[in-house]
Amino acid sequence: MNTSLIEIRLKRITFEAERISSFDFVSADDRSLPGFHPGAHIDLHLQPGMVRSYSLANAAAADPAYYRVAVQREPDGRGGSRWAHDKLRVGDTLWATAPQNDFPLDECASCAIFFVGGIGITPVLPMIRRLDAIGREWRLMYASRSHKETAFTEELRRIDAGRGRVCHFHDSEPGQRLDISATVATLAQTTHVYCCGPTRMIDDFLAATQARNPATVHYERFSATQQAAMEGGFDVVLHKSGARLRVEPGKTILDVLLDNDVTVPYSCCNGVCGSCRTGIIDGQADHRDDFLSDEEKQANQSIMVCCSGARSKTLVLDL
Ligand code: FES
C-alpha cells in the first residue's frame, strides 16, 4: 500500500438527510491526522480501482480528531456512493490521502456569500465556521430539492444562531427557487462569492459573476461539463523514462498510464478535482476538464490526464 496514504477507521455514521449520510473517520493507528484548511478534501480508497474525493465537513484544524465526509447516494452514479452507503460499517478501515485543498477560503475578504446546491454544503460548513471565528461577515444561500433532502440543517441552525445568515431554498416548493443572478446583482464588488453544487448551478453562478473581479469568485464542481477525450490515435511519451505508449480509441491517457503501471495520482476521473494534473513537456493538449482556467489551458503547460486528450500526434508528459 502506498505509504503516503493514511489508514483511517470509520467511527460513526450519521443520517443527515434523505440519501445523505455523514461518515466520521479517526486515525486507525492512534497517530494524529494531518490538519486541513476549510474547503479541503480527502480521497478515499473505497475498493481497488474505486477512489473518490470527498470534501471535509468538520471544523478545520491543525490537528483534527477526525475527518467528516458526507456522501449522497447516487443510484445512477459510478458506484462509489452506493458502495459507501451499502457496505461501509463502523469499525471498517480504509486508506485515504492527506487533505488537499482546491477550493480555498480567502480569509482577507471582509464579506463572503456562498451559493450551495445539495451536497455542495459539505466544504462550506468549515468555511463559515472559520469566518465566524475570525469575525468576518458571511451569508449562505442553500438550495436543495426539499426540506427532507437538506443536510446539516440542525448544525446550520446552531451556527446561524438566529442571525438570519442562512437562507434555504427548496426547488420543490413554489416561489422558492434561488435566483443567483438577482442576488449577485445586489452585492458590493468587494464581496467574495463562492459556489459549490451541481453543474447547472455552477454555470448560472459563472454567468452571474462574469463581470466581477475573478479574484473574488470561487467555485468547485462535482461533475464534468464535457465528454472525456476517448478518441485516441496518439502517443504519450514519458519524459523521464522515454517510454512511448499508444492511446487507442476508447481509452483515456489515465487508462493507458494505469494499464502500464505508471503511478499517477487521480481521484474524480471527471476533470474536476485536479488530482491528476500532469506537466506537458511537448505537444498540444485537447483540454476537456473543468479544473484548469482558460488561461491555463491556453498556456498548455499541464493536462488533466483523466479526461483530456491530444491534438498533436505525440504528447510528451513530465512523468
Ligand atoms: S482525476 Fe480529478 S481531474 Fe483528473
mmCIF file of C-alpha atoms and ligand atoms in Angstrom:
data_model
loop_
_atom_site.group_PDB
_atom_site.id
_atom_site.type_symbol
_atom_site.label_atom_id
_atom_site.label_comp_id
_atom_site.label_asym_id
_atom_site.label_seq_id
_atom_site.Cartn_x
_atom_site.Cartn_y
_atom_site.Cartn_z
ATOM 1 C CA MET A 1 0.000 0.000 0.000
ATOM 2 C CA ASN A 2 1.225 3.495 -0.842
ATOM 3 C CA THR A 3 2.927 4.814 2.301
ATOM 4 C CA SER A 4 1.728 8.351 1.641
ATOM 5 C CA LEU A 5 -1.783 7.177 2.407
ATOM 6 C CA ILE A 6 -3.270 7.302 5.888
ATOM 7 C CA GLU A 7 -5.197 4.419 7.369
ATOM 8 C CA ILE A 8 -8.444 5.596 8.903
ATOM 9 C CA ARG A 9 -11.208 3.831 10.817
ATOM 10 C CA LEU A 10 -14.900 4.585 10.497
ATOM 11 C CA LYS A 11 -16.124 5.715 13.886
ATOM 12 C CA ARG A 12 -19.626 6.991 13.251
ATOM 13 C CA ILE A 13 -22.303 7.105 10.537
ATOM 14 C CA THR A 14 -24.999 9.765 10.879
ATOM 15 C CA PHE A 15 -28.169 10.138 8.852
ATOM 16 C CA GLU A 16 -28.115 13.758 7.642
ATOM 17 C CA ALA A 17 -30.967 13.854 5.115
ATOM 18 C CA GLU A 18 -32.745 11.671 2.611
ATOM 19 C CA ARG A 19 -29.983 9.791 0.694
ATOM 20 C CA ILE A 20 -27.236 11.670 2.597
ATOM 21 C CA SER A 21 -25.184 10.282 5.472
ATOM 22 C CA SER A 22 -22.035 11.604 7.078
ATOM 23 C CA PHE A 23 -19.110 9.347 7.929
ATOM 24 C CA ASP A 24 -16.605 10.232 10.664
ATOM 25 C CA PHE A 25 -13.155 8.669 10.367
ATOM 26 C CA VAL A 26 -10.452 8.620 13.031
ATOM 27 C CA SER A 27 -6.851 7.508 12.689
ATOM 28 C CA ALA A 28 -6.626 3.717 12.597
ATOM 29 C CA ASP A 29 -3.324 3.665 14.492
ATOM 30 C CA ASP A 30 -3.977 6.444 17.028
ATOM 31 C CA ARG A 31 -1.475 8.734 15.354
ATOM 32 C CA SER A 32 -2.632 12.292 14.759
ATOM 33 C CA LEU A 33 -4.367 13.053 11.481
ATOM 34 C CA PRO A 34 -2.884 15.695 9.155
ATOM 35 C CA GLY A 35 -4.510 19.110 9.554
ATOM 36 C CA PHE A 36 -6.608 20.851 6.952
ATOM 37 C CA HIS A 37 -7.992 24.230 5.973
ATOM 38 C CA PRO A 38 -11.632 24.956 5.063
ATOM 39 C CA GLY A 39 -12.529 23.713 1.577
ATOM 40 C CA ALA A 40 -10.147 20.738 1.701
ATOM 41 C CA HIS A 41 -10.987 17.230 0.536
ATOM 42 C CA ILE A 42 -9.598 13.753 1.013
ATOM 43 C CA ASP A 43 -9.596 10.895 -1.473
ATOM 44 C CA LEU A 44 -10.993 7.698 -0.008
ATOM 45 C CA HIS A 45 -9.778 4.392 -1.435
ATOM 46 C CA LEU A 46 -13.080 2.578 -1.104
ATOM 47 C CA GLN A 47 -12.013 -0.516 -3.033
ATOM 48 C CA PRO A 48 -9.332 -1.386 -5.578
ATOM 49 C CA GLY A 49 -9.987 0.894 -8.555
ATOM 50 C CA MET A 50 -12.594 2.890 -6.628
ATOM 51 C CA VAL A 51 -11.128 6.133 -5.323
ATOM 52 C CA ARG A 52 -13.451 9.011 -4.599
ATOM 53 C CA SER A 53 -12.920 12.605 -3.438
ATOM 54 C CA TYR A 54 -14.958 13.937 -0.544
ATOM 55 C CA SER A 55 -14.875 17.409 0.978
ATOM 56 C CA LEU A 56 -14.290 17.645 4.710
ATOM 57 C CA ALA A 57 -17.295 18.923 6.634
ATOM 58 C CA ASN A 58 -15.968 19.188 10.182
ATOM 59 C CA ALA A 59 -14.242 22.247 11.610
ATOM 60 C CA ALA A 60 -10.812 22.761 10.052
ATOM 61 C CA ALA A 61 -7.937 22.295 12.462
ATOM 62 C CA ALA A 62 -4.181 21.765 12.540
ATOM 63 C CA ASP A 63 -4.695 18.516 14.484
ATOM 64 C CA PRO A 64 -8.229 17.295 13.763
ATOM 65 C CA ALA A 65 -9.572 14.486 15.929
ATOM 66 C CA TYR A 66 -11.468 13.101 12.939
ATOM 67 C CA TYR A 67 -12.439 13.687 9.318
ATOM 68 C CA ARG A 68 -16.135 14.009 8.461
ATOM 69 C CA VAL A 69 -17.317 13.469 4.908
ATOM 70 C CA ALA A 70 -20.877 13.413 3.617
ATOM 71 C CA VAL A 71 -21.979 11.085 0.858
ATOM 72 C CA GLN A 72 -25.152 11.405 -1.187
ATOM 73 C CA ARG A 73 -26.350 8.088 -2.531
ATOM 74 C CA GLU A 74 -26.484 8.336 -6.331
ATOM 75 C CA PRO A 75 -28.437 5.378 -7.727
ATOM 76 C CA ASP A 76 -27.201 6.143 -11.256
ATOM 77 C CA GLY A 77 -23.668 7.168 -10.283
ATOM 78 C CA ARG A 78 -20.416 5.267 -10.860
ATOM 79 C CA GLY A 79 -20.906 3.131 -7.752
ATOM 80 C CA GLY A 80 -18.797 4.860 -5.098
ATOM 81 C CA SER A 81 -21.703 6.408 -3.201
ATOM 82 C CA ARG A 82 -23.732 3.183 -3.350
ATOM 83 C CA TRP A 83 -20.763 1.248 -2.020
ATOM 84 C CA ALA A 84 -20.240 3.726 0.829
ATOM 85 C CA HIS A 85 -23.900 3.621 1.850
ATOM 86 C CA ASP A 86 -24.394 -0.110 1.449
ATOM 87 C CA LYS A 87 -21.070 -1.573 2.544
ATOM 88 C CA LEU A 88 -19.297 0.745 4.962
ATOM 89 C CA ARG A 89 -19.747 -0.220 8.588
ATOM 90 C CA VAL A 90 -18.478 1.332 11.817
ATOM 91 C CA GLY A 91 -15.072 -0.165 12.592
ATOM 92 C CA ASP A 92 -14.081 -0.639 8.939
ATOM 93 C CA THR A 93 -10.683 0.699 7.947
ATOM 94 C CA LEU A 94 -9.864 2.474 4.700
ATOM 95 C CA TRP A 95 -6.898 4.247 3.163
ATOM 96 C CA ALA A 96 -7.126 7.946 2.406
ATOM 97 C CA THR A 97 -4.928 10.691 1.072
ATOM 98 C CA ALA A 98 -3.932 13.546 3.327
ATOM 99 C CA PRO A 99 -6.232 16.570 2.867
ATOM 100 C CA GLN A 100 -5.684 18.703 -0.225
ATOM 101 C CA ASN A 101 -7.376 21.973 -0.975
ATOM 102 C CA ASP A 102 -8.560 23.068 -4.425
ATOM 103 C CA PHE A 103 -11.298 25.320 -3.032
ATOM 104 C CA PRO A 104 -9.539 27.562 -0.515
ATOM 105 C CA LEU A 105 -11.224 30.206 1.574
ATOM 106 C CA ASP A 106 -9.986 33.793 1.232
ATOM 107 C CA GLU A 107 -9.811 34.914 4.848
ATOM 108 C CA CYS A 108 -8.897 38.502 3.942
ATOM 109 C CA ALA A 109 -12.304 39.320 2.459
ATOM 110 C CA SER A 110 -14.488 41.251 4.879
ATOM 111 C CA CYS A 111 -17.656 39.659 3.470
ATOM 112 C CA ALA A 112 -18.404 36.390 1.681
ATOM 113 C CA ILE A 113 -21.562 34.892 0.234
ATOM 114 C CA PHE A 114 -21.961 31.194 -0.504
ATOM 115 C CA PHE A 115 -24.281 29.674 -3.108
ATOM 116 C CA VAL A 116 -24.676 25.998 -2.387
ATOM 117 C CA GLY A 117 -26.641 23.213 -4.012
ATOM 118 C CA GLY A 118 -27.407 19.905 -2.271
ATOM 119 C CA ILE A 119 -24.344 18.039 -1.059
ATOM 120 C CA GLY A 120 -22.262 21.096 -2.036
ATOM 121 C CA ILE A 121 -22.863 22.267 1.514
ATOM 122 C CA THR A 122 -20.039 19.998 2.719
ATOM 123 C CA PRO A 123 -16.921 22.166 2.095
ATOM 124 C CA VAL A 124 -18.809 25.303 3.066
ATOM 125 C CA LEU A 125 -19.519 24.203 6.647
ATOM 126 C CA PRO A 126 -15.870 24.601 7.784
ATOM 127 C CA MET A 127 -15.647 27.841 5.798
ATOM 128 C CA ILE A 128 -18.483 29.610 7.588
ATOM 129 C CA ARG A 129 -17.274 28.309 10.947
ATOM 130 C CA ARG A 130 -13.853 29.756 10.199
ATOM 131 C CA LEU A 131 -15.291 33.099 9.061
ATOM 132 C CA ASP A 132 -17.253 33.283 12.304
ATOM 133 C CA ALA A 133 -14.091 32.524 14.278
ATOM 134 C CA ILE A 134 -12.204 35.424 12.680
ATOM 135 C CA GLY A 135 -15.118 37.841 12.766
ATOM 136 C CA ARG A 136 -15.987 38.111 9.068
ATOM 137 C CA GLU A 137 -19.415 38.679 7.558
ATOM 138 C CA TRP A 138 -20.933 35.853 5.552
ATOM 139 C CA ARG A 139 -24.236 34.643 4.135
ATOM 140 C CA LEU A 140 -25.285 31.240 2.890
ATOM 141 C CA MET A 141 -27.850 30.625 0.150
ATOM 142 C CA TYR A 142 -28.548 26.903 0.302
ATOM 143 C CA ALA A 143 -30.652 25.300 -2.437
ATOM 144 C CA SER A 144 -31.988 21.760 -2.222
ATOM 145 C CA ARG A 145 -34.952 19.873 -3.580
ATOM 146 C CA SER A 146 -36.921 19.805 -0.362
ATOM 147 C CA HIS A 147 -36.517 20.121 3.388
ATOM 148 C CA LYS A 148 -36.094 16.377 3.841
ATOM 149 C CA GLU A 149 -33.250 16.361 1.304
ATOM 150 C CA THR A 150 -31.394 19.190 3.066
ATOM 151 C CA ALA A 151 -28.356 18.025 5.009
ATOM 152 C CA PHE A 152 -26.917 19.541 8.199
ATOM 153 C CA THR A 153 -29.984 21.699 8.919
ATOM 154 C CA GLU A 154 -29.570 21.413 12.709
ATOM 155 C CA GLU A 155 -25.895 22.240 12.550
ATOM 156 C CA LEU A 156 -26.592 25.246 10.340
ATOM 157 C CA ARG A 157 -29.271 26.440 12.726
ATOM 158 C CA ARG A 158 -26.719 26.309 15.553
ATOM 159 C CA ILE A 159 -24.056 28.118 13.515
ATOM 160 C CA ASP A 160 -26.538 30.774 12.385
ATOM 161 C CA ALA A 161 -27.719 31.260 15.974
ATOM 162 C CA GLY A 162 -30.692 33.392 14.918
ATOM 163 C CA ARG A 163 -28.636 35.893 12.900
ATOM 164 C CA GLY A 164 -30.543 35.198 9.674
ATOM 165 C CA ARG A 165 -27.396 34.431 7.693
ATOM 166 C CA VAL A 166 -28.589 31.078 6.376
ATOM 167 C CA CYS A 167 -31.344 31.101 3.737
ATOM 168 C CA HIS A 168 -32.865 27.862 2.469
ATOM 169 C CA PHE A 169 -34.421 27.448 -0.984
ATOM 170 C CA HIS A 170 -36.407 24.323 -1.848
ATOM 171 C CA ASP A 171 -36.863 23.742 -5.563
ATOM 172 C CA SER A 172 -39.952 21.604 -4.977
ATOM 173 C CA GLU A 173 -41.831 24.468 -3.330
ATOM 174 C CA PRO A 174 -43.407 27.241 -5.414
ATOM 175 C CA GLY A 175 -41.596 30.585 -5.409
ATOM 176 C CA GLN A 176 -38.544 29.218 -3.616
ATOM 177 C CA ARG A 177 -36.074 28.984 -6.459
ATOM 178 C CA LEU A 178 -32.690 30.531 -5.718
ATOM 179 C CA ASP A 179 -32.013 33.375 -8.180
ATOM 180 C CA ILE A 180 -28.225 33.624 -8.182
ATOM 181 C CA SER A 181 -28.094 36.376 -10.753
ATOM 182 C CA ALA A 182 -30.514 38.638 -8.857
ATOM 183 C CA THR A 183 -28.630 38.083 -5.599
ATOM 184 C CA VAL A 184 -25.199 38.718 -7.120
ATOM 185 C CA ALA A 185 -26.503 41.968 -8.638
ATOM 186 C CA THR A 186 -27.081 43.338 -5.125
ATOM 187 C CA LEU A 187 -23.564 42.600 -3.842
ATOM 188 C CA ALA A 188 -20.703 45.020 -3.347
ATOM 189 C CA GLN A 189 -17.802 44.380 -5.718
ATOM 190 C CA THR A 190 -15.551 43.612 -2.756
ATOM 191 C CA THR A 191 -17.747 40.751 -1.547
ATOM 192 C CA HIS A 192 -16.243 37.346 -2.281
ATOM 193 C CA VAL A 193 -18.662 34.897 -3.869
ATOM 194 C CA TYR A 194 -18.435 31.100 -3.614
ATOM 195 C CA CYS A 195 -20.403 28.325 -5.267
ATOM 196 C CA CYS A 196 -20.428 24.582 -4.789
ATOM 197 C CA GLY A 197 -23.143 22.470 -6.342
ATOM 198 C CA PRO A 198 -24.355 20.716 -9.467
ATOM 199 C CA THR A 199 -23.215 21.727 -12.938
ATOM 200 C CA ARG A 200 -26.260 23.841 -13.780
ATOM 201 C CA MET A 201 -25.848 25.863 -10.609
ATOM 202 C CA ILE A 202 -22.161 26.450 -11.282
ATOM 203 C CA ASP A 203 -22.976 27.545 -14.838
ATOM 204 C CA ASP A 204 -25.592 30.018 -13.541
ATOM 205 C CA PHE A 205 -23.098 31.254 -10.973
ATOM 206 C CA LEU A 206 -20.347 31.795 -13.549
ATOM 207 C CA ALA A 207 -22.750 33.644 -15.837
ATOM 208 C CA ALA A 208 -23.899 35.841 -12.948
ATOM 209 C CA THR A 209 -20.371 36.675 -11.811
ATOM 210 C CA GLN A 210 -18.546 37.085 -15.114
ATOM 211 C CA ALA A 211 -18.250 40.874 -14.721
ATOM 212 C CA ARG A 212 -16.755 40.600 -11.233
ATOM 213 C CA ASN A 213 -13.080 40.584 -10.319
ATOM 214 C CA PRO A 214 -12.062 36.904 -10.849
ATOM 215 C CA ALA A 215 -10.049 37.016 -7.620
ATOM 216 C CA THR A 216 -13.343 37.336 -5.722
ATOM 217 C CA VAL A 217 -15.094 34.433 -7.489
ATOM 218 C CA HIS A 218 -14.580 30.888 -6.174
ATOM 219 C CA TYR A 219 -16.306 27.640 -7.124
ATOM 220 C CA GLU A 220 -15.965 23.885 -7.026
ATOM 221 C CA ARG A 221 -17.668 21.486 -9.428
ATOM 222 C CA PHE A 222 -18.782 17.933 -8.711
ATOM 223 C CA SER A 223 -19.269 16.633 -12.224
ATOM 224 C CA ALA A 224 -17.895 17.260 -15.671
ATOM 225 C CA THR A 225 -19.481 19.503 -18.288
ATOM 226 C CA GLN A 226 -17.648 17.865 -21.194
ATOM 227 C CA GLN A 227 -17.165 14.359 -22.502
ATOM 228 C CA ALA A 228 -13.760 12.835 -21.776
ATOM 229 C CA ALA A 229 -11.431 12.544 -24.777
ATOM 230 C CA MET A 230 -11.674 8.874 -25.798
ATOM 231 C CA GLU A 231 -10.891 9.252 -29.488
ATOM 232 C CA GLY A 232 -7.315 8.038 -29.011
ATOM 233 C CA GLY A 233 -4.996 7.837 -32.005
ATOM 234 C CA PHE A 234 -1.942 9.491 -30.448
ATOM 235 C CA ASP A 235 1.167 8.551 -28.465
ATOM 236 C CA VAL A 236 2.130 9.605 -24.970
ATOM 237 C CA VAL A 237 5.858 9.765 -24.248
ATOM 238 C CA LEU A 238 7.007 9.686 -20.632
ATOM 239 C CA HIS A 239 9.815 12.225 -20.430
ATOM 240 C CA LYS A 240 11.716 10.589 -17.554
ATOM 241 C CA SER A 241 11.836 7.037 -18.896
ATOM 242 C CA GLY A 242 11.398 7.744 -22.587
ATOM 243 C CA ALA A 243 8.636 5.116 -22.753
ATOM 244 C CA ARG A 244 6.191 5.608 -25.625
ATOM 245 C CA LEU A 245 2.599 4.476 -25.002
ATOM 246 C CA ARG A 246 -0.152 4.313 -27.602
ATOM 247 C CA VAL A 247 -3.533 5.766 -26.627
ATOM 248 C CA GLU A 248 -6.061 3.708 -28.538
ATOM 249 C CA PRO A 249 -9.675 4.785 -29.149
ATOM 250 C CA GLY A 250 -11.875 4.094 -26.130
ATOM 251 C CA LYS A 251 -9.096 4.860 -23.627
ATOM 252 C CA THR A 252 -8.128 7.962 -21.709
ATOM 253 C CA ILE A 253 -4.489 8.840 -21.110
ATOM 254 C CA LEU A 254 -5.029 7.843 -17.479
ATOM 255 C CA ASP A 255 -6.328 4.404 -18.535
ATOM 256 C CA VAL A 256 -3.191 3.864 -20.595
ATOM 257 C CA LEU A 257 -0.872 5.038 -17.826
ATOM 258 C CA LEU A 258 -2.512 2.744 -15.281
ATOM 259 C CA ASP A 259 -2.566 -0.177 -17.741
ATOM 260 C CA ASN A 260 1.214 0.257 -17.977
ATOM 261 C CA ASP A 261 1.753 0.507 -14.202
ATOM 262 C CA VAL A 262 2.665 4.191 -14.347
ATOM 263 C CA THR A 263 1.805 5.722 -10.987
ATOM 264 C CA VAL A 264 -0.185 8.946 -11.244
ATOM 265 C CA PRO A 265 -2.466 10.465 -8.666
ATOM 266 C CA TYR A 266 -6.132 10.608 -9.635
ATOM 267 C CA SER A 267 -9.457 10.799 -7.944
ATOM 268 C CA CYS A 268 -12.637 12.047 -9.610
ATOM 269 C CA CYS A 269 -11.810 10.840 -13.149
ATOM 270 C CA ASN A 270 -14.141 13.636 -14.242
ATOM 271 C CA GLY A 271 -11.769 16.518 -14.789
ATOM 272 C CA VAL A 272 -12.985 18.435 -11.774
ATOM 273 C CA CYS A 273 -10.754 17.649 -8.799
ATOM 274 C CA GLY A 274 -7.295 18.481 -10.129
ATOM 275 C CA SER A 275 -5.626 15.375 -8.671
ATOM 276 C CA CYS A 276 -4.272 14.082 -11.992
ATOM 277 C CA ARG A 277 -2.743 17.350 -13.192
ATOM 278 C CA THR A 278 0.412 16.450 -15.143
ATOM 279 C CA GLY A 279 3.051 18.676 -16.720
ATOM 280 C CA ILE A 280 3.338 18.881 -20.510
ATOM 281 C CA ILE A 281 6.845 18.951 -21.955
ATOM 282 C CA ASP A 282 5.852 18.946 -25.623
ATOM 283 C CA GLY A 283 2.760 18.556 -27.764
ATOM 284 C CA GLN A 284 -0.692 20.102 -27.726
ATOM 285 C CA ALA A 285 -3.358 19.008 -25.266
ATOM 286 C CA ASP A 286 -7.046 18.703 -26.085
ATOM 287 C CA HIS A 287 -8.365 20.031 -22.775
ATOM 288 C CA ARG A 288 -11.715 18.579 -21.656
ATOM 289 C CA ASP A 289 -11.558 19.334 -17.925
ATOM 290 C CA ASP A 290 -13.379 21.810 -15.718
ATOM 291 C CA PHE A 291 -10.414 22.377 -13.458
ATOM 292 C CA LEU A 292 -7.872 24.462 -15.396
ATOM 293 C CA SER A 293 -8.723 28.081 -16.167
ATOM 294 C CA ASP A 294 -8.988 29.216 -19.782
ATOM 295 C CA GLU A 295 -5.603 30.906 -19.377
ATOM 296 C CA GLU A 296 -4.024 27.700 -18.068
ATOM 297 C CA LYS A 297 -5.497 25.721 -20.956
ATOM 298 C CA GLN A 298 -4.131 28.286 -23.372
ATOM 299 C CA ALA A 299 -0.692 28.091 -21.737
ATOM 300 C CA ASN A 300 -0.688 24.295 -22.399
ATOM 301 C CA GLN A 301 1.718 23.611 -19.540
ATOM 302 C CA SER A 302 -0.361 20.947 -17.834
ATOM 303 C CA ILE A 303 -3.105 18.479 -18.626
ATOM 304 C CA MET A 304 -5.718 16.528 -16.684
ATOM 305 C CA VAL A 305 -4.889 13.049 -17.889
ATOM 306 C CA CYS A 306 -8.161 11.530 -16.669
ATOM 307 C CA CYS A 307 -10.242 13.249 -19.336
ATOM 308 C CA SER A 308 -8.134 15.311 -21.749
ATOM 309 C CA GLY A 309 -6.503 14.090 -24.928
ATOM 310 C CA ALA A 310 -4.069 15.387 -27.531
ATOM 311 C CA ARG A 311 -4.380 17.486 -30.657
ATOM 312 C CA SER A 312 -0.827 16.576 -31.670
ATOM 313 C CA LYS A 313 0.291 13.095 -32.716
ATOM 314 C CA THR A 314 2.567 12.870 -29.650
ATOM 315 C CA LEU A 315 2.244 14.307 -26.181
ATOM 316 C CA VAL A 316 5.364 14.353 -24.010
ATOM 317 C CA LEU A 317 4.429 14.336 -20.332
ATOM 318 C CA ASP A 318 6.501 15.212 -17.293
ATOM 319 C CA LEU A 319 6.347 11.665 -15.954
HETATM 320 S S1 FES B 1 -8.753 12.748 -11.513
HETATM 321 FE FE1 FES B 1 -9.822 14.528 -10.957
HETATM 322 S S2 FES B 1 -9.250 15.945 -12.507
HETATM 323 FE FE2 FES B 1 -8.391 14.098 -13.134
#
